PDB file of C-alpha atoms in Angstrom:
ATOM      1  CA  UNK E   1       0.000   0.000   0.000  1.00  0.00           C
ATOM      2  CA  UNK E   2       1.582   3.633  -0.912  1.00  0.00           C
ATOM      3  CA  UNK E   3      -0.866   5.863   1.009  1.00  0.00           C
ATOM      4  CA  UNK E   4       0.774   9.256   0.839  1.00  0.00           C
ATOM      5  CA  UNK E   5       3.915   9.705  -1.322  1.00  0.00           C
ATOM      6  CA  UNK E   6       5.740  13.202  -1.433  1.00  0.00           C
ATOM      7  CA  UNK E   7       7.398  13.750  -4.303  1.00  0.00           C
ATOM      8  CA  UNK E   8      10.921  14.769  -4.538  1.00  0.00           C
ATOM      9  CA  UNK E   9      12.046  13.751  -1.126  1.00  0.00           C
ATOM     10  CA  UNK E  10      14.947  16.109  -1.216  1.00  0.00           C
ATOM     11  CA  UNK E  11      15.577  19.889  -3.042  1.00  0.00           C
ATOM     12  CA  UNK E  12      17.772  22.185  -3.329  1.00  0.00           C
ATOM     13  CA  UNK E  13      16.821  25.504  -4.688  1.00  0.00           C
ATOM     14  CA  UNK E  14      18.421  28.783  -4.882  1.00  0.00           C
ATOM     15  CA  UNK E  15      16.653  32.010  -3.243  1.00  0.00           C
ATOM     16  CA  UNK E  16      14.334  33.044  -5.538  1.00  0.00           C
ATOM     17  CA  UNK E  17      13.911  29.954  -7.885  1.00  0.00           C
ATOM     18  CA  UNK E  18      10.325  28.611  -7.621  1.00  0.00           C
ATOM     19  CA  UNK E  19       9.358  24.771  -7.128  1.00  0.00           C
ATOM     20  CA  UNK E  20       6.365  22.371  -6.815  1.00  0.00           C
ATOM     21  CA  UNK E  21       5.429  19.930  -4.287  1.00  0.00           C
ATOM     22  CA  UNK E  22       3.619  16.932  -4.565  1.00  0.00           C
ATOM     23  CA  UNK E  23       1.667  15.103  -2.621  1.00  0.00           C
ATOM     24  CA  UNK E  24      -0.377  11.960  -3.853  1.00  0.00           C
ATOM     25  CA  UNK E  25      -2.689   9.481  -2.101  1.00  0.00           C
ATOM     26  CA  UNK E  26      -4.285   6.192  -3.005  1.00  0.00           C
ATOM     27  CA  UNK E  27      -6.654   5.765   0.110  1.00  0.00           C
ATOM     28  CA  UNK E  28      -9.511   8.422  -1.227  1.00  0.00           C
ATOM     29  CA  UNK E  29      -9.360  10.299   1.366  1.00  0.00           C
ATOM     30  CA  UNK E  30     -11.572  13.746   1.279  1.00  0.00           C
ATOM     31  CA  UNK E  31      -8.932  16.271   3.310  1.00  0.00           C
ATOM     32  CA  UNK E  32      -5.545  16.828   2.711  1.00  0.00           C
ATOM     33  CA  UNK E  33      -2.864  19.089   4.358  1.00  0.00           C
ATOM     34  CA  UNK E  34       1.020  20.555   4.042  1.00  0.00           C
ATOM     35  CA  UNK E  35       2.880  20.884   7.417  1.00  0.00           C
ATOM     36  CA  UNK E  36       6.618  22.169   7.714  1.00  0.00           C
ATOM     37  CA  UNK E  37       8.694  20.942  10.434  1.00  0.00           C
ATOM     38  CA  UNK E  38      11.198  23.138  11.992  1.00  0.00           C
ATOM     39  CA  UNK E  39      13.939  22.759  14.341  1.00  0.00           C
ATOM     40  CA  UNK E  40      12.203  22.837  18.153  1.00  0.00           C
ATOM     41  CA  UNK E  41       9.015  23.117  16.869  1.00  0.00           C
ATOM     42  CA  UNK E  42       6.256  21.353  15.872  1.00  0.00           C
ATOM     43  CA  UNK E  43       4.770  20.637  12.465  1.00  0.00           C
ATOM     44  CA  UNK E  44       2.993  23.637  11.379  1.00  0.00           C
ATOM     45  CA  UNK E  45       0.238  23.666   9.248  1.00  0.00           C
ATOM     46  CA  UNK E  46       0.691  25.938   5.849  1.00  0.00           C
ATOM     47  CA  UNK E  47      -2.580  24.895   3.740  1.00  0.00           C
ATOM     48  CA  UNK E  48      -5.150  22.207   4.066  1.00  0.00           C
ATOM     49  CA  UNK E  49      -8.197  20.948   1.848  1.00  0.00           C
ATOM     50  CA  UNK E  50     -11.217  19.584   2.595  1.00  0.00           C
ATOM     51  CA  UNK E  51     -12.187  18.227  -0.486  1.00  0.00           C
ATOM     52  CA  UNK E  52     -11.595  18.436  -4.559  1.00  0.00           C
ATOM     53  CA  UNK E  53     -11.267  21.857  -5.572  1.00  0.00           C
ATOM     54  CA  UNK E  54     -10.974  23.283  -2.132  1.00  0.00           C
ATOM     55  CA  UNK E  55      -7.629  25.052  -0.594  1.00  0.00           C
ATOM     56  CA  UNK E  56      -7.841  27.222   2.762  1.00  0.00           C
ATOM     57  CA  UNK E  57      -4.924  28.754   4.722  1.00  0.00           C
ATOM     58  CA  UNK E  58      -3.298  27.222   7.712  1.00  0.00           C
ATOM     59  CA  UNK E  59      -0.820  28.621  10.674  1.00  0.00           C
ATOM     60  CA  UNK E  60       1.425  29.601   7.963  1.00  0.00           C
ATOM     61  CA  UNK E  61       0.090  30.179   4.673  1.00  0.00           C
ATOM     62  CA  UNK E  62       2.547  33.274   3.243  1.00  0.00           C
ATOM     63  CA  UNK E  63       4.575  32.383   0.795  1.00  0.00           C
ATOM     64  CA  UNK E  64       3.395  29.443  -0.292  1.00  0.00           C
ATOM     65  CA  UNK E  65      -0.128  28.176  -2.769  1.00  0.00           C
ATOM     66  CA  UNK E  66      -1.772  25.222  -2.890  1.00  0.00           C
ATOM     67  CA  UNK E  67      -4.170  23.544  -5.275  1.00  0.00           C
ATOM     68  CA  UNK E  68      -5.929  20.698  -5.050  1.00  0.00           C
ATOM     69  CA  UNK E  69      -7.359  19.698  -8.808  1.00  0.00           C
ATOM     70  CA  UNK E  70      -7.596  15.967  -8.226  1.00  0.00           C
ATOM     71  CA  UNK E  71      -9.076  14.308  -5.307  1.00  0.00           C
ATOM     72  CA  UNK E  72      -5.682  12.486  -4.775  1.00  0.00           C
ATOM     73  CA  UNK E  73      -3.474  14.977  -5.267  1.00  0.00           C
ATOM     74  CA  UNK E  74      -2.271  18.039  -3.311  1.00  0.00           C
ATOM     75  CA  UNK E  75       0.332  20.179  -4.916  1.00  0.00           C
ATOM     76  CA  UNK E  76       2.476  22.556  -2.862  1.00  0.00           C
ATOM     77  CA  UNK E  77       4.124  25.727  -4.461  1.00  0.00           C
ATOM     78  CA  UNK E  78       6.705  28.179  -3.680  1.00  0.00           C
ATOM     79  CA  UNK E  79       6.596  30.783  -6.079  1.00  0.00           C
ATOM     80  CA  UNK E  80       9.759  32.619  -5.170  1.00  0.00           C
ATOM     81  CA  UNK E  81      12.299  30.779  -2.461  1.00  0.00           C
ATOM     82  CA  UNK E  82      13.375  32.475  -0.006  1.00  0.00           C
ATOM     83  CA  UNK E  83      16.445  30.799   3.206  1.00  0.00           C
ATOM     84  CA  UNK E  84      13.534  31.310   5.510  1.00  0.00           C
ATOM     85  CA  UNK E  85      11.578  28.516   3.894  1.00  0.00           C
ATOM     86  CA  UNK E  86      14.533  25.748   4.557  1.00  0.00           C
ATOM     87  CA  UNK E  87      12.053  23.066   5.939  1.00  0.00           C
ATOM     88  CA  UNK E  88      11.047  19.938   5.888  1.00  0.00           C
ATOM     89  CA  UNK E  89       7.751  19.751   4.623  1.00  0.00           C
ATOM     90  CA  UNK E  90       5.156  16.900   5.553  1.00  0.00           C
ATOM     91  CA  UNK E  91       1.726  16.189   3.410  1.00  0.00           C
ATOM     92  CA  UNK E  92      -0.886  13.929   5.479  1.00  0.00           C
ATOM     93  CA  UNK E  93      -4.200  13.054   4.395  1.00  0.00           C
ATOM     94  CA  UNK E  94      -7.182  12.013   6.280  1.00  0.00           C
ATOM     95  CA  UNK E  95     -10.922  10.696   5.838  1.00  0.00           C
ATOM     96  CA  UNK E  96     -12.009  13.608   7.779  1.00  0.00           C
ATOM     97  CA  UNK E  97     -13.224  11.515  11.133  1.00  0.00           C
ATOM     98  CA  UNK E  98     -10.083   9.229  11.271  1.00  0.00           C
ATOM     99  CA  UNK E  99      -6.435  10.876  12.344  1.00  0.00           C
ATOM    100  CA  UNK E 100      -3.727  11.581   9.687  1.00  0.00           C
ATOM    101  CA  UNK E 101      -1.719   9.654   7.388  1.00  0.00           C
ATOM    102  CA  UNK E 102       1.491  10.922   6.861  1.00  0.00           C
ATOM    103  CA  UNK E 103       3.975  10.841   3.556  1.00  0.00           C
ATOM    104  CA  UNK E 104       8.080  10.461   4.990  1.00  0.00           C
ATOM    105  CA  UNK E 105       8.479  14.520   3.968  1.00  0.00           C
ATOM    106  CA  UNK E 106      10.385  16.333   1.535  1.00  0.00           C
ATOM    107  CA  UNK E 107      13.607  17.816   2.624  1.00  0.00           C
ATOM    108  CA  UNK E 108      14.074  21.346   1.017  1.00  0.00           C
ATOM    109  CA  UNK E 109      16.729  23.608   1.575  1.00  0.00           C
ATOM    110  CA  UNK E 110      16.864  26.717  -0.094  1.00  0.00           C
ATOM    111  CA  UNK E 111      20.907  29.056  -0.094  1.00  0.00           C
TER     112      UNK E 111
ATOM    113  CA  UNK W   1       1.885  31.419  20.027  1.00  0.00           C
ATOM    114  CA  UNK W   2       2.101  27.816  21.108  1.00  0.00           C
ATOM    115  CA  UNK W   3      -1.436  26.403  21.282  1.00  0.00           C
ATOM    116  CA  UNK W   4       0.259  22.580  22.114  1.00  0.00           C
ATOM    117  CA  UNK W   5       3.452  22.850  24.287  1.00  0.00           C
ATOM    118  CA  UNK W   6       5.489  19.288  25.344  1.00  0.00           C
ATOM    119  CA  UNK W   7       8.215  20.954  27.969  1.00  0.00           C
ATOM    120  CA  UNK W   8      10.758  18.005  28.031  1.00  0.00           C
ATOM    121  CA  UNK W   9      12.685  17.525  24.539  1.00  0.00           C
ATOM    122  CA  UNK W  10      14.467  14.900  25.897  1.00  0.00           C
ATOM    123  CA  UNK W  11      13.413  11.617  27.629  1.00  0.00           C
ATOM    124  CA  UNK W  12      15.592   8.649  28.548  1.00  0.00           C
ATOM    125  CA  UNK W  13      14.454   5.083  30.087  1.00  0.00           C
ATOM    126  CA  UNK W  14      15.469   1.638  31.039  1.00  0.00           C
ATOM    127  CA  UNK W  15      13.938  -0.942  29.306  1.00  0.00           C
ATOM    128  CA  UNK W  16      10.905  -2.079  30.743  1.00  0.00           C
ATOM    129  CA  UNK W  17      10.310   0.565  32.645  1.00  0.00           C
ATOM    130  CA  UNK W  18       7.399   3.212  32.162  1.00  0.00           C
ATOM    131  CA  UNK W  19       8.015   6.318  30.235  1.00  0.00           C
ATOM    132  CA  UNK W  20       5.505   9.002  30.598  1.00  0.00           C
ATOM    133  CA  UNK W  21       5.856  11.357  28.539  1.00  0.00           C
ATOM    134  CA  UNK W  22       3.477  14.929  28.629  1.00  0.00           C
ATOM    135  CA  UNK W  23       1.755  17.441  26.639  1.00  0.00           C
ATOM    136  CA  UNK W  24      -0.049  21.010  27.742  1.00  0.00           C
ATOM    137  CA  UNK W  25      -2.719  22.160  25.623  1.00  0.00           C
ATOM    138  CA  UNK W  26      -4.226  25.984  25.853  1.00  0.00           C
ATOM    139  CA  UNK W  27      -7.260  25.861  23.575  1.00  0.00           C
ATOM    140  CA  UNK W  28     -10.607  24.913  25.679  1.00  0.00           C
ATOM    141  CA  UNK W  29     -12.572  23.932  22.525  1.00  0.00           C
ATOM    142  CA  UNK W  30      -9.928  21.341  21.525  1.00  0.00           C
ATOM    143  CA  UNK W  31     -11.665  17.953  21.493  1.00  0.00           C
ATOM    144  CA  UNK W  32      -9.478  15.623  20.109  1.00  0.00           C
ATOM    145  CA  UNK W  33      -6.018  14.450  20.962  1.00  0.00           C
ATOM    146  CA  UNK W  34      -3.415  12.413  19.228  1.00  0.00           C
ATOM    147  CA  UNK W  35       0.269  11.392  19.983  1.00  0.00           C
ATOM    148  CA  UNK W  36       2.227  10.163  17.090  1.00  0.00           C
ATOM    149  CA  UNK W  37       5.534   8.451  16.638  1.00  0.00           C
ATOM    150  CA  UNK W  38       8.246   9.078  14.276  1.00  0.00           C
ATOM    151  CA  UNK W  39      11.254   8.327  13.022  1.00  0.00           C
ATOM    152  CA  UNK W  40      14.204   9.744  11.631  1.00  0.00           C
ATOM    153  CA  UNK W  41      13.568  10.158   7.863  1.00  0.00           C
ATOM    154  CA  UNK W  42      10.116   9.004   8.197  1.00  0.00           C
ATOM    155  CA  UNK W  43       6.422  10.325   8.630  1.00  0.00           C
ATOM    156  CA  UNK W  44       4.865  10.798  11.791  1.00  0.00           C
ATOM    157  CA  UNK W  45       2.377   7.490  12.237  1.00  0.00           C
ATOM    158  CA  UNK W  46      -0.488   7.520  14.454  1.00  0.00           C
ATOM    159  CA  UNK W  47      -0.578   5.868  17.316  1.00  0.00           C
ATOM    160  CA  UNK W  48      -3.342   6.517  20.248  1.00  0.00           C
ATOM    161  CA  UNK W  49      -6.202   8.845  20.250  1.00  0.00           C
ATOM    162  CA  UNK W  50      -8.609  10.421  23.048  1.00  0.00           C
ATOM    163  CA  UNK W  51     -11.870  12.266  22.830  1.00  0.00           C
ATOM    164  CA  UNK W  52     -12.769  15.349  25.176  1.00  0.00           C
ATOM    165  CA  UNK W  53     -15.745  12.771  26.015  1.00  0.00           C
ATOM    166  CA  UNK W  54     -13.155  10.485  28.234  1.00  0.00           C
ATOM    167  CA  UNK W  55     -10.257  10.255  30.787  1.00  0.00           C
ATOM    168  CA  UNK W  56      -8.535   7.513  29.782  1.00  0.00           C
ATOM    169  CA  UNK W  57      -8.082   5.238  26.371  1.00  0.00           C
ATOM    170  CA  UNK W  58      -5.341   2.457  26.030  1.00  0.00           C
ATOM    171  CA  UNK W  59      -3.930   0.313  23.218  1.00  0.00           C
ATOM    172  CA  UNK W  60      -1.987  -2.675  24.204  1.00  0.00           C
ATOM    173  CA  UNK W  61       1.295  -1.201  26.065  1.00  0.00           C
ATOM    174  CA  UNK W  62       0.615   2.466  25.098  1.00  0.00           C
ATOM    175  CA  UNK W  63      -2.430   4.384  27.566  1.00  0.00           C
ATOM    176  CA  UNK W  64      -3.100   8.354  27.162  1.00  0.00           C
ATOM    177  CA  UNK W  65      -4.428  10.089  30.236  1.00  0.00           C
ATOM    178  CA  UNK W  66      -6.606  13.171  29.637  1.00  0.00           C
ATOM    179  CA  UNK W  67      -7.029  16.178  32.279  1.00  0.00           C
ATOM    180  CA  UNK W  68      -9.341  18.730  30.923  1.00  0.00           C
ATOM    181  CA  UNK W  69      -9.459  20.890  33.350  1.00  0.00           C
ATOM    182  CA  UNK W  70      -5.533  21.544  33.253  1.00  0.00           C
ATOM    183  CA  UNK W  71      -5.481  21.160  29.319  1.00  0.00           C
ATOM    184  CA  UNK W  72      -2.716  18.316  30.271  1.00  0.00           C
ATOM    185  CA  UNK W  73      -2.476  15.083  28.337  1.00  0.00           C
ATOM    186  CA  UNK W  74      -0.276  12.019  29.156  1.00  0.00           C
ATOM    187  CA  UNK W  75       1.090   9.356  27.208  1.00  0.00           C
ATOM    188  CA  UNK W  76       2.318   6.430  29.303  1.00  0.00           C
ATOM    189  CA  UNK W  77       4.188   3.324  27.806  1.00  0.00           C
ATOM    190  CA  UNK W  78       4.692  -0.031  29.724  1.00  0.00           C
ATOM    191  CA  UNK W  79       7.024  -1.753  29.737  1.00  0.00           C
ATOM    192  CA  UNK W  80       9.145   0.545  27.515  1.00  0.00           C
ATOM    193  CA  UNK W  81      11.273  -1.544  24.756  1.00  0.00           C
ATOM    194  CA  UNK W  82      14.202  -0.224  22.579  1.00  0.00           C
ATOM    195  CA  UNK W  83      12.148  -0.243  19.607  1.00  0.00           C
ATOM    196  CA  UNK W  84       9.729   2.376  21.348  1.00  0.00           C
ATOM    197  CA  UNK W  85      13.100   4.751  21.137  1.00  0.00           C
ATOM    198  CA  UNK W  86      11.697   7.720  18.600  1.00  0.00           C
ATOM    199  CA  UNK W  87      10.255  11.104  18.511  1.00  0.00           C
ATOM    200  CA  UNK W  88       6.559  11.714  20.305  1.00  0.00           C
ATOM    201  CA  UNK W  89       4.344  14.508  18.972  1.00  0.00           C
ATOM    202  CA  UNK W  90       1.049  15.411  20.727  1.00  0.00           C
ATOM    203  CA  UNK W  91      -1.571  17.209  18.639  1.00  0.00           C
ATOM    204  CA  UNK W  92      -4.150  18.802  19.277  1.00  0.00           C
ATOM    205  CA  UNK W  93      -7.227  20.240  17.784  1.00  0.00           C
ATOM    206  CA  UNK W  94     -11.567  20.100  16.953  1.00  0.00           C
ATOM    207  CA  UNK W  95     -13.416  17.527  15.042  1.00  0.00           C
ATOM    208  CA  UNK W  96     -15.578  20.758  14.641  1.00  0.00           C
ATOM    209  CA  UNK W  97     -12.623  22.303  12.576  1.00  0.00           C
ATOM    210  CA  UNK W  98     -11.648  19.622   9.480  1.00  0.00           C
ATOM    211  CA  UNK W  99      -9.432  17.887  11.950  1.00  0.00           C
ATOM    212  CA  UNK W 100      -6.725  20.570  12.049  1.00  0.00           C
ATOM    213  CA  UNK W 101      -4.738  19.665  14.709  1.00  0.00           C
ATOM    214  CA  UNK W 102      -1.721  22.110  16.270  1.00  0.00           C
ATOM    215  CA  UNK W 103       1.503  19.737  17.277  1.00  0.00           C
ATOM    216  CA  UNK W 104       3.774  20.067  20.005  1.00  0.00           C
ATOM    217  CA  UNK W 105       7.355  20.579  19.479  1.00  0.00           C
ATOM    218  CA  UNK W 106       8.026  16.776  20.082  1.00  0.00           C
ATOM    219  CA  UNK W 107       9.709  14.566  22.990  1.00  0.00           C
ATOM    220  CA  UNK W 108      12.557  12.143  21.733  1.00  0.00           C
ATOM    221  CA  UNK W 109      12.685   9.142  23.651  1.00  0.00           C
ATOM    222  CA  UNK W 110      15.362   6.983  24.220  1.00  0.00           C
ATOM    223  CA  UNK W 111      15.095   3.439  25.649  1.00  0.00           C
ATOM    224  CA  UNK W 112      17.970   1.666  27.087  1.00  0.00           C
ATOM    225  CA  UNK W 113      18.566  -2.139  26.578  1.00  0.00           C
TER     226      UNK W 113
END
């Protein structure tokens, strides 16, 4: 069983460059969300979905977009880097009454 | 702000003992509380739940104690084994609100053969 894969699982980008995030899951689940993890802190929601077609904001929404076009997939964007945005970044999906299932992160790191 | 707050980064244990580890919660409308597990290059997995209805739920060696009325969760694993030795996050949040849940900063726990 897949259930969430992230897609790349490591980045480098330069400040400024802009990348995509994906996020895809097989288990037909209705709500999907991006988290960054930080050093000492917990994961932090960015953007979430509750359903096809549907993005809302998070804890920490700036500088990022979301869009979710299929039901199983949840794309994360960063339209211009910046060092500040060095994370590791976590997708999770759930069936909306269940708790999360999470993908094993992408590793970015933006100089 | 920190809506979910775990105070001890660090937690270190004998085999088969009991590690308890903790989690402080400000947000009185929170009605649903997790703790997951994860390891190093992995997701966090799920791995015991509680609703605001009870006090107590338990799976196997893992129990999680909630306190509403000091916003104070507990997760308590007995006996502790080596293979228990990762990274605990609490999280916290409503059923009312599209299960968003806010996470605590995360308790690594070590278990000593």
């Amino acid at each position: 069983n897949a259930g969430v894969t992230q897609t790349p699982k490591f980045r480098v980008l330069k400040t400024g460059q802009s990348m995509t995030l994906l996020c895809a899951q097989d288990m037909n689940h209705e709500y999907m969300y991006w988290y960054r993890q930080d050093p000492g802190m917990g994961l932090r929601l960015i953007h979430y979905s509750v359903g096809e077609g549907t993005t809302a904001k998070g804890e920490v929404p700036d500088g990022y977009n979301v869009s979710r076009l299929k039901k199983q997939n949840f794309l994360l964007g960063l339209e211009s880097a910046a060092p500040s945005q060095t994370s590791v970044y976590f997708c999770a999906s759930s069936p909306g009454d269940q708790p999360q299932h999470f993908g094993d992160g992408t590793r970015l790191s933006i100089l | 702000d920190q809506q979910v707050k775990q105070n001890s980064p660090s937690l270190s244990v004998q085999e088969g003992r009991i590690s308890i580890l903790n989690c402080d919660y400000t947000n009185s409308m929170f009605d649903y509380f997790l703790w997951y597990k994860k390891y190093p290059a992995e997701g966090p997995t799920f791995l015991i739940s509680i609703s605001s209805i009870k006090d107590k739920n338990e799976d196997g060696r893992f129990t999680v104690f909630l306190n509403k009325s000091a916003k104070h969760l507990s997760l308590h694993i007995v006996p502790s084994q080596p293979g228990d030795s990762a990274v605990y996050f609490c999280a916290s949040g409503g059923t009312y609100n599209f299960n968003k849940f806010y996470f605590g900063s995360g308790t690594k726990l070590n278990v000593k053969p």
